[in-house]
Coordinates of C-alpha atoms in Angstrom, one line a residue:
Chain A
M15 CA 15.7 -70.0 10.6
S16 CA 19.1 -69.8 12.3
L17 CA 21.1 -73.0 12.7
E18 CA 21.5 -72.4 16.5
Y19 CA 17.7 -72.2 17.0
Q20 CA 17.1 -75.3 14.8
K21 CA 19.6 -77.2 17.1
S22 CA 17.9 -75.9 20.3
V23 CA 14.4 -76.9 19.1
K24 CA 15.6 -80.3 17.9
E25 CA 17.1 -81.0 21.3
L26 CA 13.9 -79.9 23.0
A27 CA 11.9 -82.2 20.7
E28 CA 14.2 -85.1 21.6
K29 CA 13.9 -84.4 25.3
Y30 CA 10.1 -83.8 25.6
G31 CA 8.7 -85.5 22.5
P32 CA 7.5 -83.4 19.6
E33 CA 3.8 -84.2 20.4
N34 CA 4.2 -82.5 23.8
L35 CA 5.5 -79.3 22.3
V36 CA 3.7 -76.2 21.0
V37 CA 5.4 -73.3 19.3
V38 CA 4.0 -69.8 19.5
L39 CA 5.4 -67.1 17.2
G40 CA 5.3 -63.3 17.6
F41 CA 6.9 -62.3 14.3
L42 CA 4.9 -60.2 11.9
D43 CA 6.7 -60.8 8.6
E44 CA 4.6 -63.3 6.8
E45 CA 7.5 -64.9 5.0
L46 CA 9.5 -65.3 8.2
V47 CA 6.5 -66.9 9.9
E48 CA 6.2 -69.3 7.0
I49 CA 9.9 -70.2 7.2
Y50 CA 9.7 -70.9 10.9
A51 CA 6.5 -72.9 10.6
T52 CA 7.7 -74.9 7.7
T53 CA 11.1 -75.6 9.3
L54 CA 9.6 -76.8 12.5
T55 CA 6.9 -78.8 10.8
L56 CA 8.5 -80.4 7.7
G57 CA 12.2 -79.6 8.1
D58 CA 14.7 -77.0 7.0
P59 CA 13.8 -76.0 3.4
S60 CA 17.3 -74.6 2.9
Y61 CA 18.9 -78.0 4.0
S62 CA 21.6 -76.3 6.0
G63 CA 20.6 -76.8 9.7
S64 CA 20.0 -79.6 12.2
L65 CA 16.4 -79.9 10.9
A66 CA 17.4 -80.6 7.3
G67 CA 15.3 -83.6 6.3
V68 CA 13.9 -83.8 9.9
A69 CA 10.1 -83.4 10.0
L70 CA 9.4 -82.7 13.7
R71 CA 5.7 -81.9 12.9
L72 CA 5.5 -79.5 15.8
K73 CA 2.3 -77.5 16.1
V74 CA 3.2 -74.0 15.2
Y75 CA 0.8 -71.1 16.1
H76 CA 0.9 -67.3 15.9
I77 CA 0.0 -65.4 19.1
L78 CA -2.5 -63.3 17.0
E79 CA -4.4 -66.4 15.6
P80 CA -8.0 -66.6 16.8
E81 CA -7.4 -70.2 17.9
V82 CA -4.8 -69.0 20.4
K83 CA -6.6 -65.8 21.3
D84 CA -9.7 -67.8 22.3
Q85 CA -7.7 -69.6 25.0
I86 CA -6.4 -66.5 26.7
P87 CA -8.5 -64.4 29.1
E88 CA -9.7 -61.3 27.3
V89 CA -8.3 -58.8 29.7
V90 CA -4.8 -60.2 29.6
Y91 CA -4.9 -60.5 25.8
Q92 CA -6.0 -56.9 25.3
E93 CA -3.3 -55.8 27.7
Q94 CA -0.5 -57.7 26.0
M95 CA -1.7 -57.8 22.4
G96 CA -4.2 -54.9 22.0
L97 CA -1.7 -52.6 20.3
A98 CA -0.2 -55.4 18.1
E99 CA -3.7 -56.4 16.9
I100 CA -4.4 -52.8 15.8
T101 CA -1.0 -52.3 14.1
T102 CA -1.1 -55.7 12.4
G103 CA -4.7 -55.3 11.1
Q104 CA -7.3 -58.1 10.7
E105 CA -6.4 -58.7 7.0
K106 CA -2.8 -59.7 7.8
I107 CA -3.9 -61.7 10.9
K108 CA -6.3 -63.7 8.7
K109 CA -3.6 -64.4 6.1
I110 CA -1.1 -65.6 8.7
S111 CA -3.8 -67.7 10.4
K112 CA -4.8 -69.4 7.2
M113 CA -1.2 -70.1 6.2
L114 CA -0.3 -71.6 9.6
K115 CA -3.5 -73.7 9.6
E116 CA -2.5 -75.1 6.2
I117 CA 1.0 -75.9 7.4
R118 CA -0.3 -77.6 10.5
E119 CA -2.6 -79.8 8.4
K120 CA 0.2 -80.9 6.1
Chain B
M197 CA 19.1 -21.4 30.5
K198 CA 17.5 -23.3 27.7
P199 CA 19.8 -25.9 25.9
V200 CA 19.6 -25.8 22.1
I201 CA 20.7 -28.3 19.5
K202 CA 23.2 -26.2 17.4
G203 CA 24.0 -28.6 14.7
S204 CA 24.7 -32.1 13.6
A205 CA 27.1 -33.8 11.2
Y206 CA 27.0 -37.3 9.6
V207 CA 29.6 -39.3 7.9
L208 CA 29.5 -42.6 6.0
A209 CA 32.8 -44.4 5.4
H210 CA 32.5 -46.8 2.5
V211 CA 34.6 -49.8 3.5
P212 CA 33.8 -52.8 1.3
D213 CA 37.1 -54.6 2.1
L214 CA 36.3 -54.5 5.8
V215 CA 32.9 -56.2 5.4
R216 CA 34.7 -59.5 5.9
Y217 CA 35.4 -58.4 9.4
G218 CA 31.8 -57.7 10.3
S219 CA 30.7 -60.3 12.9
K220 CA 28.3 -62.2 10.7
P221 CA 30.5 -62.4 7.5
Y222 CA 33.6 -63.3 9.6
R223 CA 31.9 -66.2 11.3
E224 CA 30.3 -67.5 8.1
I225 CA 33.5 -67.2 6.1
E226 CA 35.3 -69.2 8.8
K227 CA 32.8 -71.9 8.3
D228 CA 32.8 -71.7 4.5
P229 CA 35.7 -70.0 2.8
N230 CA 33.9 -70.2 -0.5
L231 CA 31.6 -67.5 0.7
L232 CA 34.2 -64.8 0.5
P233 CA 34.3 -64.5 -3.3
K234 CA 30.5 -64.5 -3.4
I235 CA 30.5 -61.6 -0.9
E236 CA 33.2 -59.7 -2.8
K237 CA 31.3 -60.1 -6.1
N238 CA 28.3 -58.4 -4.5
L239 CA 30.0 -55.4 -2.9
R240 CA 29.4 -52.0 -4.3
R241 CA 31.7 -49.5 -5.9
F242 CA 32.2 -46.1 -4.3
L243 CA 30.2 -44.2 -6.9
D244 CA 27.2 -46.5 -6.4
V245 CA 27.3 -45.9 -2.7
V246 CA 27.4 -42.1 -3.2
A247 CA 24.5 -42.3 -5.7
Y248 CA 22.5 -44.5 -3.4
P249 CA 19.5 -42.3 -2.4
P250 CA 19.3 -43.3 1.4
N251 CA 23.0 -42.3 1.7
Q252 CA 22.2 -38.9 0.2
V253 CA 19.5 -38.4 2.8
F254 CA 22.0 -39.4 5.6
I255 CA 24.5 -36.8 4.6
G256 CA 21.8 -34.1 4.1
N257 CA 21.5 -33.7 0.3
L258 CA 18.0 -35.1 0.1
T259 CA 15.2 -35.0 2.6
P260 CA 13.5 -38.1 4.0
D261 CA 10.2 -37.0 2.3
E262 CA 12.0 -36.7 -1.0
L263 CA 13.3 -40.2 -0.6
R264 CA 9.8 -41.5 -0.3
N265 CA 9.1 -40.4 -3.8
I266 CA 12.0 -42.4 -5.2
P267 CA 10.8 -45.9 -6.2
Q268 CA 12.4 -49.0 -4.6
P269 CA 14.7 -50.8 -4.9
W270 CA 16.8 -47.6 -4.3
F271 CA 20.0 -49.3 -5.3
E272 CA 18.5 -49.5 -8.8
N273 CA 17.4 -45.9 -8.8
K274 CA 20.7 -44.2 -8.3
L275 CA 21.1 -40.4 -8.3
F276 CA 23.8 -39.9 -10.9
S277 CA 24.4 -36.3 -10.0
A278 CA 24.9 -37.1 -6.4
S279 CA 27.9 -35.8 -4.5
S280 CA 30.0 -37.3 -1.8
C281 CA 29.9 -33.9 0.0
G282 CA 26.8 -33.3 1.9
N283 CA 25.1 -30.5 3.7
F284 CA 25.7 -32.4 6.9
G285 CA 28.9 -34.2 6.2
E286 CA 30.3 -36.6 3.6
I287 CA 30.8 -40.1 2.3
V288 CA 34.4 -41.1 2.6
G289 CA 36.0 -43.6 0.2
E290 CA 38.0 -46.6 1.5
N291 CA 41.5 -45.4 0.6
N292 CA 40.9 -42.1 2.3
F293 CA 39.4 -43.9 5.3
Y294 CA 42.5 -46.0 5.6
G295 CA 44.5 -42.7 5.8
V296 CA 42.2 -41.5 8.6
L297 CA 42.5 -44.9 10.3
K298 CA 46.3 -44.4 10.2
L299 CA 45.9 -41.0 11.8
A300 CA 43.7 -42.4 14.5
D301 CA 46.6 -44.8 15.2
A302 CA 49.1 -42.0 15.6
N303 CA 49.5 -42.5 19.3
G304 CA 52.6 -44.8 19.0
Y305 CA 50.7 -48.1 19.2
D306 CA 51.6 -49.0 15.6
L307 CA 48.4 -51.0 15.1
V308 CA 47.9 -50.2 11.4
W309 CA 50.5 -51.1 8.9
I310 CA 50.0 -49.8 5.4
E311 CA 52.1 -50.8 2.3
N312 CA 54.6 -48.1 1.2
K313 CA 53.1 -47.2 -2.2
F314 CA 49.5 -47.3 -1.0
L315 CA 50.4 -45.0 1.9
S316 CA 52.4 -42.6 -0.2
D317 CA 49.4 -42.4 -2.7
I318 CA 47.1 -41.5 0.2
K319 CA 49.6 -38.8 1.3
K320 CA 49.9 -37.4 -2.2
F321 CA 46.4 -37.7 -3.6
G322 CA 44.1 -38.3 -0.6
I323 CA 41.4 -35.8 0.0
N324 CA 39.9 -35.6 3.4
I325 CA 38.9 -33.1 6.1
F326 CA 41.7 -34.5 8.2
F327 CA 44.5 -34.3 5.6
D328 CA 46.7 -31.2 5.9
E329 CA 50.4 -30.4 5.8
Q330 CA 51.1 -32.3 9.1
S331 CA 49.0 -35.3 8.4
S332 CA 51.6 -37.0 6.1
Q333 CA 54.1 -36.9 8.9
K334 CA 51.5 -38.1 11.5
M335 CA 50.6 -41.1 9.2
G336 CA 54.2 -42.3 9.7
E337 CA 56.1 -44.6 7.4
G338 CA 54.7 -47.4 5.3
K339 CA 55.8 -51.0 5.3
T340 CA 57.0 -53.4 2.5
I341 CA 54.7 -56.2 1.4
A342 CA 57.3 -58.6 2.7
E343 CA 57.1 -57.1 6.2
I344 CA 53.3 -57.2 6.1
Q345 CA 53.3 -60.8 4.9
E346 CA 55.8 -61.8 7.6
K347 CA 53.4 -60.3 10.2
L348 CA 50.4 -62.0 8.7
A349 CA 52.2 -65.4 8.8
L350 CA 51.9 -65.2 12.6
G351 CA 48.2 -65.9 12.1
P352 CA 44.9 -64.1 12.8
R353 CA 45.6 -63.9 16.6
M354 CA 48.5 -61.5 15.8
A355 CA 47.4 -59.6 12.6
L356 CA 44.6 -59.4 10.2
P357 CA 45.1 -58.5 6.5
L358 CA 43.8 -55.2 5.1
F359 CA 42.7 -55.0 1.5
H360 CA 41.6 -52.4 -1.0
N361 CA 39.9 -53.5 -4.2
E362 CA 40.6 -57.0 -2.9
K363 CA 44.3 -56.4 -3.0
L364 CA 46.5 -56.7 0.1
I365 CA 47.6 -53.3 1.2
G366 CA 48.4 -53.7 4.9
C367 CA 47.6 -55.4 8.1
F368 CA 46.0 -54.6 11.5
N369 CA 48.1 -55.8 14.4
R370 CA 47.6 -57.0 17.9
S371 CA 48.8 -54.4 20.4
Q372 CA 52.6 -54.8 20.2
D373 CA 53.6 -54.4 23.8
P374 CA 54.7 -57.6 25.6
H375 CA 52.0 -57.8 28.2
A376 CA 49.2 -57.5 25.6
Q377 CA 50.2 -60.7 23.8
E378 CA 47.8 -62.8 25.9
D379 CA 45.1 -60.2 26.1
E380 CA 42.2 -61.1 23.8
A381 CA 40.7 -57.7 24.3
L382 CA 43.8 -56.2 22.7
G383 CA 43.9 -58.6 19.7
P384 CA 43.6 -57.3 16.2
H385 CA 39.8 -57.8 15.8
P386 CA 38.6 -55.8 18.9
L387 CA 41.2 -53.1 18.3
M388 CA 40.1 -52.8 14.7
E389 CA 36.5 -52.3 15.9
G390 CA 37.6 -49.7 18.4
L391 CA 39.8 -47.8 16.0
A392 CA 37.2 -47.8 13.2
A393 CA 34.7 -46.3 15.7
K394 CA 37.3 -43.7 16.7
A395 CA 38.3 -42.8 13.1
S396 CA 34.7 -42.5 11.9
G397 CA 33.5 -40.7 15.0
A398 CA 36.3 -38.2 14.7
L399 CA 35.3 -37.6 11.0
A400 CA 31.8 -36.7 12.1
L401 CA 33.0 -34.5 15.0
K402 CA 35.5 -32.7 12.7
H403 CA 32.7 -32.0 10.2
L404 CA 30.5 -30.7 12.9
I405 CA 33.2 -28.3 14.1
E406 CA 33.8 -27.0 10.5
K407 CA 30.1 -26.8 9.7
L408 CA 29.4 -24.6 12.8
K409 CA 32.5 -22.5 12.0
M410 CA 33.8 -22.9 15.5
S411 CA 37.1 -23.7 17.0
P412 CA 37.6 -27.2 18.4
E413 CA 38.9 -25.4 21.5
E414 CA 35.5 -24.0 22.3
I415 CA 34.1 -27.5 23.1
D416 CA 34.0 -28.0 26.9
F417 CA 32.8 -31.6 27.1
I418 CA 32.4 -34.6 24.8
I419 CA 30.2 -37.6 25.3
S420 CA 30.7 -40.7 23.1
C421 CA 27.6 -42.8 22.4
S422 CA 29.6 -45.4 20.3
E423 CA 28.9 -49.0 21.0
E424 CA 32.4 -50.4 20.9
A425 CA 33.9 -51.9 24.0
V426 CA 37.2 -50.2 24.2
G427 CA 39.4 -51.5 27.0
D428 CA 41.8 -54.3 28.1
R429 CA 41.0 -57.7 29.6
Y430 CA 40.5 -56.2 33.1
N431 CA 38.0 -53.6 31.9
R432 CA 36.4 -54.6 28.6
G433 CA 34.3 -51.7 27.6
G434 CA 36.2 -49.4 29.9
G435 CA 35.9 -46.5 27.5
S436 CA 36.7 -43.5 26.8
L437 CA 36.3 -43.2 23.1
A438 CA 35.0 -39.7 23.7
K439 CA 38.4 -38.3 24.8
A440 CA 40.3 -40.2 22.0
I441 CA 38.0 -38.7 19.4
G442 CA 38.3 -35.3 21.0
E443 CA 42.1 -35.6 21.0
M444 CA 42.0 -36.4 17.3
C445 CA 39.9 -33.3 16.6
G446 CA 42.0 -30.9 18.6
C447 CA 39.3 -30.3 21.3
I448 CA 42.1 -29.6 23.8
N449 CA 39.8 -27.9 26.4
A450 CA 37.4 -30.8 26.6
T451 CA 37.2 -34.1 28.4
G452 CA 34.4 -36.6 28.5
P453 CA 33.1 -40.2 29.0
D454 CA 31.2 -42.8 27.0
I455 CA 27.5 -43.4 27.5
K456 CA 26.5 -46.9 26.5
A457 CA 23.0 -48.3 26.4
F458 CA 22.7 -50.2 23.2
C459 CA 20.7 -48.3 20.6
V460 CA 19.4 -45.8 23.1
S461 CA 22.9 -44.3 23.8
P462 CA 22.6 -41.2 21.5
I463 CA 19.3 -40.2 23.2
Y464 CA 20.8 -40.6 26.7
A465 CA 23.9 -38.8 25.6
I466 CA 22.0 -35.8 24.1
I467 CA 19.8 -35.6 27.2
V468 CA 22.8 -35.7 29.5
A469 CA 24.5 -33.1 27.4
A470 CA 21.5 -30.8 27.4
S471 CA 21.2 -31.2 31.2
L472 CA 24.8 -30.2 31.7
V473 CA 24.2 -27.1 29.6
K474 CA 21.0 -26.2 31.4
A475 CA 22.6 -26.6 34.8
G476 CA 25.4 -24.3 33.6
V477 CA 28.1 -26.8 34.1
F478 CA 29.3 -26.5 30.5
K479 CA 28.4 -24.2 27.6
K480 CA 29.2 -26.4 24.6
V481 CA 28.9 -30.2 24.8
A482 CA 29.5 -32.4 21.8
V483 CA 27.9 -35.9 21.5
V484 CA 29.6 -38.2 19.0
G485 CA 28.9 -41.8 17.8
G486 CA 31.4 -43.7 15.8
G487 CA 30.7 -46.5 13.4
C488 CA 30.2 -50.2 14.2
L489 CA 32.5 -52.5 12.3
A490 CA 30.9 -55.6 13.8
K491 CA 27.6 -54.8 12.0
L492 CA 29.1 -54.6 8.5
G493 CA 27.5 -57.2 6.3
M494 CA 25.2 -58.3 9.2
K495 CA 22.4 -59.3 6.8
F496 CA 24.5 -60.2 3.8
Q497 CA 22.9 -63.6 3.5
G498 CA 19.5 -62.0 2.8
H499 CA 21.0 -59.7 0.3
L500 CA 22.8 -62.5 -1.6
E501 CA 19.6 -64.6 -1.6
S502 CA 17.5 -61.7 -3.0
G503 CA 20.1 -60.7 -5.6
Y504 CA 20.8 -57.4 -3.8
P505 CA 24.2 -55.9 -3.5
I506 CA 25.6 -56.0 0.1
I507 CA 24.2 -52.7 1.3
E508 CA 25.8 -52.9 4.8
D509 CA 29.2 -51.7 3.4
T510 CA 29.5 -48.4 5.2
L511 CA 30.4 -47.4 8.7
G512 CA 28.0 -44.6 9.9
A513 CA 29.0 -41.9 12.3
A514 CA 27.2 -38.8 13.7
A515 CA 28.1 -35.8 15.9
F516 CA 25.9 -33.2 17.6
L517 CA 26.5 -30.0 19.5
I518 CA 24.4 -29.0 22.4
A519 CA 24.9 -25.4 23.6
S520 CA 23.3 -22.6 25.6
D521 CA 20.5 -20.6 24.0
D522 CA 21.6 -18.8 20.9
R523 CA 18.1 -17.5 20.1
K524 CA 17.9 -19.4 16.9
S525 CA 18.5 -23.1 17.2
P526 CA 15.7 -25.5 18.2
I527 CA 15.4 -26.0 22.0
I528 CA 15.5 -29.4 23.7
R529 CA 12.5 -29.8 26.1
L530 CA 14.1 -31.3 29.2
D531 CA 10.7 -31.0 30.9
A532 CA 9.3 -33.6 28.7
I533 CA 11.7 -36.5 28.5
G534 CA 10.2 -39.9 27.8
K535 CA 11.6 -43.0 29.5
N536 CA 10.7 -46.6 29.9
N537 CA 11.0 -47.3 33.6
I538 CA 12.2 -50.6 35.1
K539 CA 8.7 -51.3 36.4
N540 CA 7.4 -51.4 32.9
S541 CA 7.0 -54.8 31.2
A542 CA 8.2 -55.5 27.7
R543 CA 4.7 -55.2 26.2
Q544 CA 4.6 -52.8 23.3
E545 CA 1.9 -50.6 24.7
D546 CA 3.8 -50.0 27.9
V547 CA 7.0 -49.0 26.1
T548 CA 5.2 -46.8 23.6
R549 CA 3.1 -45.1 26.2
A550 CA 6.2 -44.4 28.3
V551 CA 8.3 -42.9 25.6
V552 CA 5.6 -41.2 23.5
L553 CA 2.5 -40.5 25.6
E554 CA 3.9 -39.7 29.0
P555 CA 6.2 -36.8 27.9
L556 CA 3.4 -35.3 25.8
K557 CA 1.1 -35.4 28.8
K558 CA 3.6 -33.2 30.7
L559 CA 3.3 -30.6 28.0
G560 CA -0.4 -30.9 27.7
K561 CA 0.0 -32.1 24.1
R562 CA -1.5 -35.0 22.2
I563 CA 0.2 -37.4 19.8
I564 CA -1.0 -35.5 16.8
D565 CA 0.5 -32.3 18.1
I566 CA 4.0 -33.5 17.1
D567 CA 4.8 -32.8 13.5
K568 CA 7.5 -35.4 12.9
Y569 CA 8.4 -38.5 14.8
A570 CA 11.9 -39.9 14.4
V571 CA 12.2 -43.6 15.4
Q572 CA 14.8 -46.3 14.7
L573 CA 15.5 -45.2 11.2
E574 CA 17.1 -48.4 9.7
N575 CA 17.0 -48.4 5.9
P576 CA 14.3 -51.0 5.1
E577 CA 16.1 -52.1 1.9
I578 CA 18.7 -53.6 4.3
T579 CA 16.3 -55.4 6.6
V580 CA 13.4 -56.5 4.3
P581 CA 15.4 -58.9 2.2
S582 CA 16.4 -60.8 5.3
K583 CA 12.8 -61.0 6.3
T584 CA 13.2 -58.8 9.4
G585 CA 10.7 -56.3 8.3
D586 CA 10.7 -52.5 7.9
V587 CA 11.8 -51.3 11.4
P588 CA 10.7 -47.7 11.2
K589 CA 7.3 -48.7 9.8
K590 CA 6.8 -51.1 12.7
N591 CA 7.6 -48.4 15.2
Y592 CA 5.4 -45.8 13.4
D593 CA 2.5 -48.3 13.3
M594 CA 2.8 -48.6 17.1
I595 CA 2.7 -44.8 17.6
A596 CA -0.3 -44.6 15.2
G597 CA -1.9 -47.6 17.0
L598 CA -1.5 -45.7 20.3
A599 CA -3.1 -42.6 18.7
V600 CA -6.1 -44.9 17.8
L601 CA -6.3 -46.2 21.3
N602 CA -6.1 -42.6 22.5
K603 CA -9.0 -41.8 20.1
E604 CA -7.0 -39.1 18.4
I605 CA -7.3 -40.8 15.0
T606 CA -9.4 -43.6 13.5
P607 CA -7.9 -46.9 12.4
Q608 CA -8.5 -45.7 8.8
E609 CA -6.3 -42.7 9.4
M610 CA -3.3 -44.7 10.5
A611 CA -1.6 -44.9 7.1
E612 CA -2.0 -41.2 6.6
F613 CA -0.6 -40.5 10.1
V614 CA 2.5 -42.6 9.4
K615 CA 3.0 -40.9 6.0
I616 CA 2.8 -37.4 7.3
R617 CA 4.4 -37.7 10.7
G618 CA 6.9 -40.5 9.9
M619 CA 9.5 -41.0 7.3
P620 CA 11.2 -43.9 5.4
G621 CA 14.3 -45.4 7.1
F622 CA 17.5 -44.2 5.5
A623 CA 20.3 -45.0 8.0
P624 CA 22.7 -47.9 7.8
T625 CA 22.1 -50.7 10.3
Q626 CA 24.9 -49.5 12.6
G627 CA 23.3 -50.1 16.0
H628 CA 23.1 -46.8 17.8
I629 CA 23.6 -44.7 14.6
P630 CA 20.1 -45.2 13.2
A631 CA 18.5 -44.4 16.6
A632 CA 16.3 -41.5 15.5
V633 CA 19.2 -39.0 15.5
P634 CA 19.9 -39.3 11.8
Y635 CA 16.8 -37.0 11.4
L636 CA 18.2 -34.3 13.8
G637 CA 20.0 -32.5 11.0
H638 CA 16.9 -32.4 8.8
A639 CA 14.7 -31.4 11.8
I640 CA 16.9 -28.5 12.7
E641 CA 16.6 -27.2 9.2
A642 CA 12.9 -27.9 8.9
I643 CA 12.2 -26.1 12.2
K644 CA 14.4 -23.1 11.4
N645 CA 12.7 -22.6 8.0
G646 CA 9.2 -23.2 9.3
G647 CA 8.5 -26.5 7.6
I648 CA 7.7 -28.1 11.0
K649 CA 7.4 -26.7 14.5
N650 CA 8.6 -29.7 16.5
A651 CA 9.8 -33.3 16.4
M652 CA 10.1 -36.2 18.8
F653 CA 13.2 -38.5 18.8
I654 CA 12.6 -42.0 20.1
A655 CA 15.0 -44.9 20.4
R656 CA 14.6 -48.4 21.7
G657 CA 17.2 -50.7 23.1
S658 CA 17.5 -54.4 23.4
L659 CA 19.1 -54.7 26.8
F660 CA 18.3 -58.4 26.9
L661 CA 21.1 -59.0 24.3
G662 CA 23.7 -58.5 27.0
R663 CA 22.1 -61.3 29.1
M664 CA 22.1 -59.1 32.3
S665 CA 18.4 -58.4 32.3
Q666 CA 15.3 -59.1 30.2
L667 CA 14.4 -55.4 30.2
H668 CA 13.6 -53.4 27.1
D669 CA 14.8 -49.9 27.1
G670 CA 13.3 -46.8 25.5
M671 CA 13.9 -43.0 25.7
S672 CA 12.8 -39.9 23.9
F673 CA 13.1 -36.2 23.7
I674 CA 11.3 -33.4 21.9
I675 CA 12.9 -30.4 20.1
E676 CA 10.9 -27.4 19.1
K677 CA 11.3 -24.0 17.4
N678 CA 13.2 -21.6 19.6
P679 CA 10.7 -19.0 20.8
K680 CA 13.3 -16.3 20.5
Q681 CA 14.0 -17.1 16.8
K682 CA 13.2 -14.2 14.6
E683 CA 10.6 -14.7 11.8
A684 CA 11.9 -17.6 9.7
K685 CA 13.5 -16.7 6.5
K686 CA 12.9 -19.3 3.8
C687 CA 16.1 -21.2 3.7
L688 CA 16.7 -22.2 0.1
R689 CA 18.9 -25.2 -0.2
K690 CA 21.9 -24.8 -2.5
K691 CA 23.1 -28.3 -3.0
R692 CA 20.9 -30.9 -4.5
P693 CA 22.0 -34.1 -6.0
Chain C
M141 CA -4.1 -77.1 22.6
L142 CA -2.0 -75.0 25.0
K143 CA -2.6 -76.8 28.3
E144 CA -0.4 -79.7 29.3
K145 CA 2.0 -78.7 26.6
K146 CA 5.6 -77.5 26.8
A147 CA 5.8 -74.1 25.0
I148 CA 8.5 -72.7 22.7
I149 CA 8.2 -69.0 22.0
F150 CA 9.9 -66.8 19.4
G151 CA 9.2 -63.1 19.7
E152 CA 10.8 -59.9 18.4
R153 CA 11.5 -56.5 20.0
D154 CA 9.7 -54.3 17.5
E155 CA 6.9 -56.8 16.8
I156 CA 5.7 -59.0 19.7
P157 CA 8.2 -59.6 22.4
G158 CA 8.6 -63.1 23.9
L159 CA 7.7 -61.9 27.4
S160 CA 4.3 -60.6 26.2
I161 CA 3.6 -64.0 24.7
E162 CA 4.7 -65.7 27.9
E163 CA 2.2 -63.5 29.9
C164 CA -0.6 -64.6 27.5
L165 CA 0.3 -68.3 27.8
K166 CA 0.5 -68.2 31.5
A167 CA -2.9 -66.6 31.7
A168 CA -4.2 -69.5 29.6
G169 CA -2.9 -72.0 32.1
V170 CA 0.5 -72.8 30.9
K171 CA 2.9 -73.2 33.8
Q172 CA 6.0 -71.1 34.0
E173 CA 8.2 -74.3 34.1
D174 CA 6.5 -75.5 30.9
I175 CA 7.8 -72.6 28.9
V176 CA 10.9 -74.4 27.9
F177 CA 12.2 -71.9 25.4
S178 CA 11.4 -68.2 25.1
L179 CA 13.3 -65.8 23.0
T180 CA 13.0 -62.2 21.9
E181 CA 14.9 -61.4 18.7
C182 CA 16.4 -58.1 18.0
F183 CA 16.6 -57.8 14.2
V184 CA 18.8 -54.8 14.2

């Protein structure tokens, strides 16, 4: 996760309090999703950015996770995410959801 | 009058010693000078760049479908019989490219200084489409190492060192005239970006002219779709690289502007060129895109982490000729242009519908009626190690997804759709260069020899990067077999690596 | 989980753009001013 983004998120966490923030990702590369979620939950694994050794414990979700989908009116979700759901496929969505759930519970 | 796409040419300039001046490496090396040796250690030799399968597809010695059959990582599956000369252009080595850069600087501005011995070697032994009896004289005189070092001692605001095989061989200067001394737009770095685009673009245009066996004087109009912001402080991005490139190629009867719209520029430029031909304003319009120095080594960190060589070590350039109907070249369907209008949101479905479905509707065609789709064709071996995914695959999945929503195929048929109608990415991550058009050369051949009947070219642009708008851009055109083309003769390819 | 929270969004042009995620969150009741960071990456 880029150093600039780490800095921005850290500042937002200081301003609003980490417990008041929620992060929603729209990346489809599983490794990249994992890196962002880990960095924003437990700190920068590469120890190079502002979040090195800083566990913000932000709640990180993916927009395609069922937990998120359930909170969004069906019509809007289909309109915005319909194509992404088809191209991503249920298998990958399940994998990403499981991974993020585990990271959130750490 | 129907506009046709007469031909295309593609050039890669292998410039490992310029990777340090790519935006990302330059910034990172400034923060941590220890990075430079790590980068240098992972740069490729010229022969490896020639033998790299995606590069062979780019210059037209291998088809995209043939690339699919070569296992990845491609840098480990080199084609040892590969040639730097391609059906559509060539791969230029760094020393020869410095010679072309020197020729691009032959307007009296004295931006490029090259050491005496290195320059005389280029003059004596260099081989390039631009080198002839006059080029030695045009390249001017070399400099002593002492002169170069004296210039470099003034610091990076005034001059940047040029290397070959990691050895100092020259420098790139700030514009020398007095009023340019405080103009950051005319400093060595932006000027190097501009001149690299000019030199590589001119290489592509020169190849196009030779390939089509035409005289440069026949070209009426040139449109540059290069990304570089050429201009001084009062008009950064003022342009006109088109005319500078045309001048270098001897297109004395042409003039022309630059069209800039991030990665979509080549599509805009080709559509404008085709419209000018159809309207009868001009007969032969060239579109040219030079390489993007700023994007060299853009994803080097991912490559280092994955134990890959630094694959973003080439400038990519392309040129196209759009002309009035010759009864054989594929026609450009100006009645079915796809465009992502301002009213459209950023959502993928809107953009994909606008650029894929809407133009097809105008022709009464379905998604499965197009034989090949060319999308952003970035080589996945460059992007995947930096965890930014396979860009063409993502775009193909969206088109296939739309075909599912449109009930043309089932979700189970998506993979097959992508395999048949798509292709693996093979272009360097050079901004506008991978924007669908690297497939044009292959498409012209495939349409002429009956392999396919049509193809759609789609590019997408991230306008939001310029911070002027949050809009996403997208544009597409279709080419198809010329109805007047006589029965296709099977075109047997001569050169194969 | 979304309501009463400040949202940070990371999207990507060829995957899911930030603006599309914003639309979904707003429909779920997140106020525009509570979207405190929304970014669409362009990986190329």
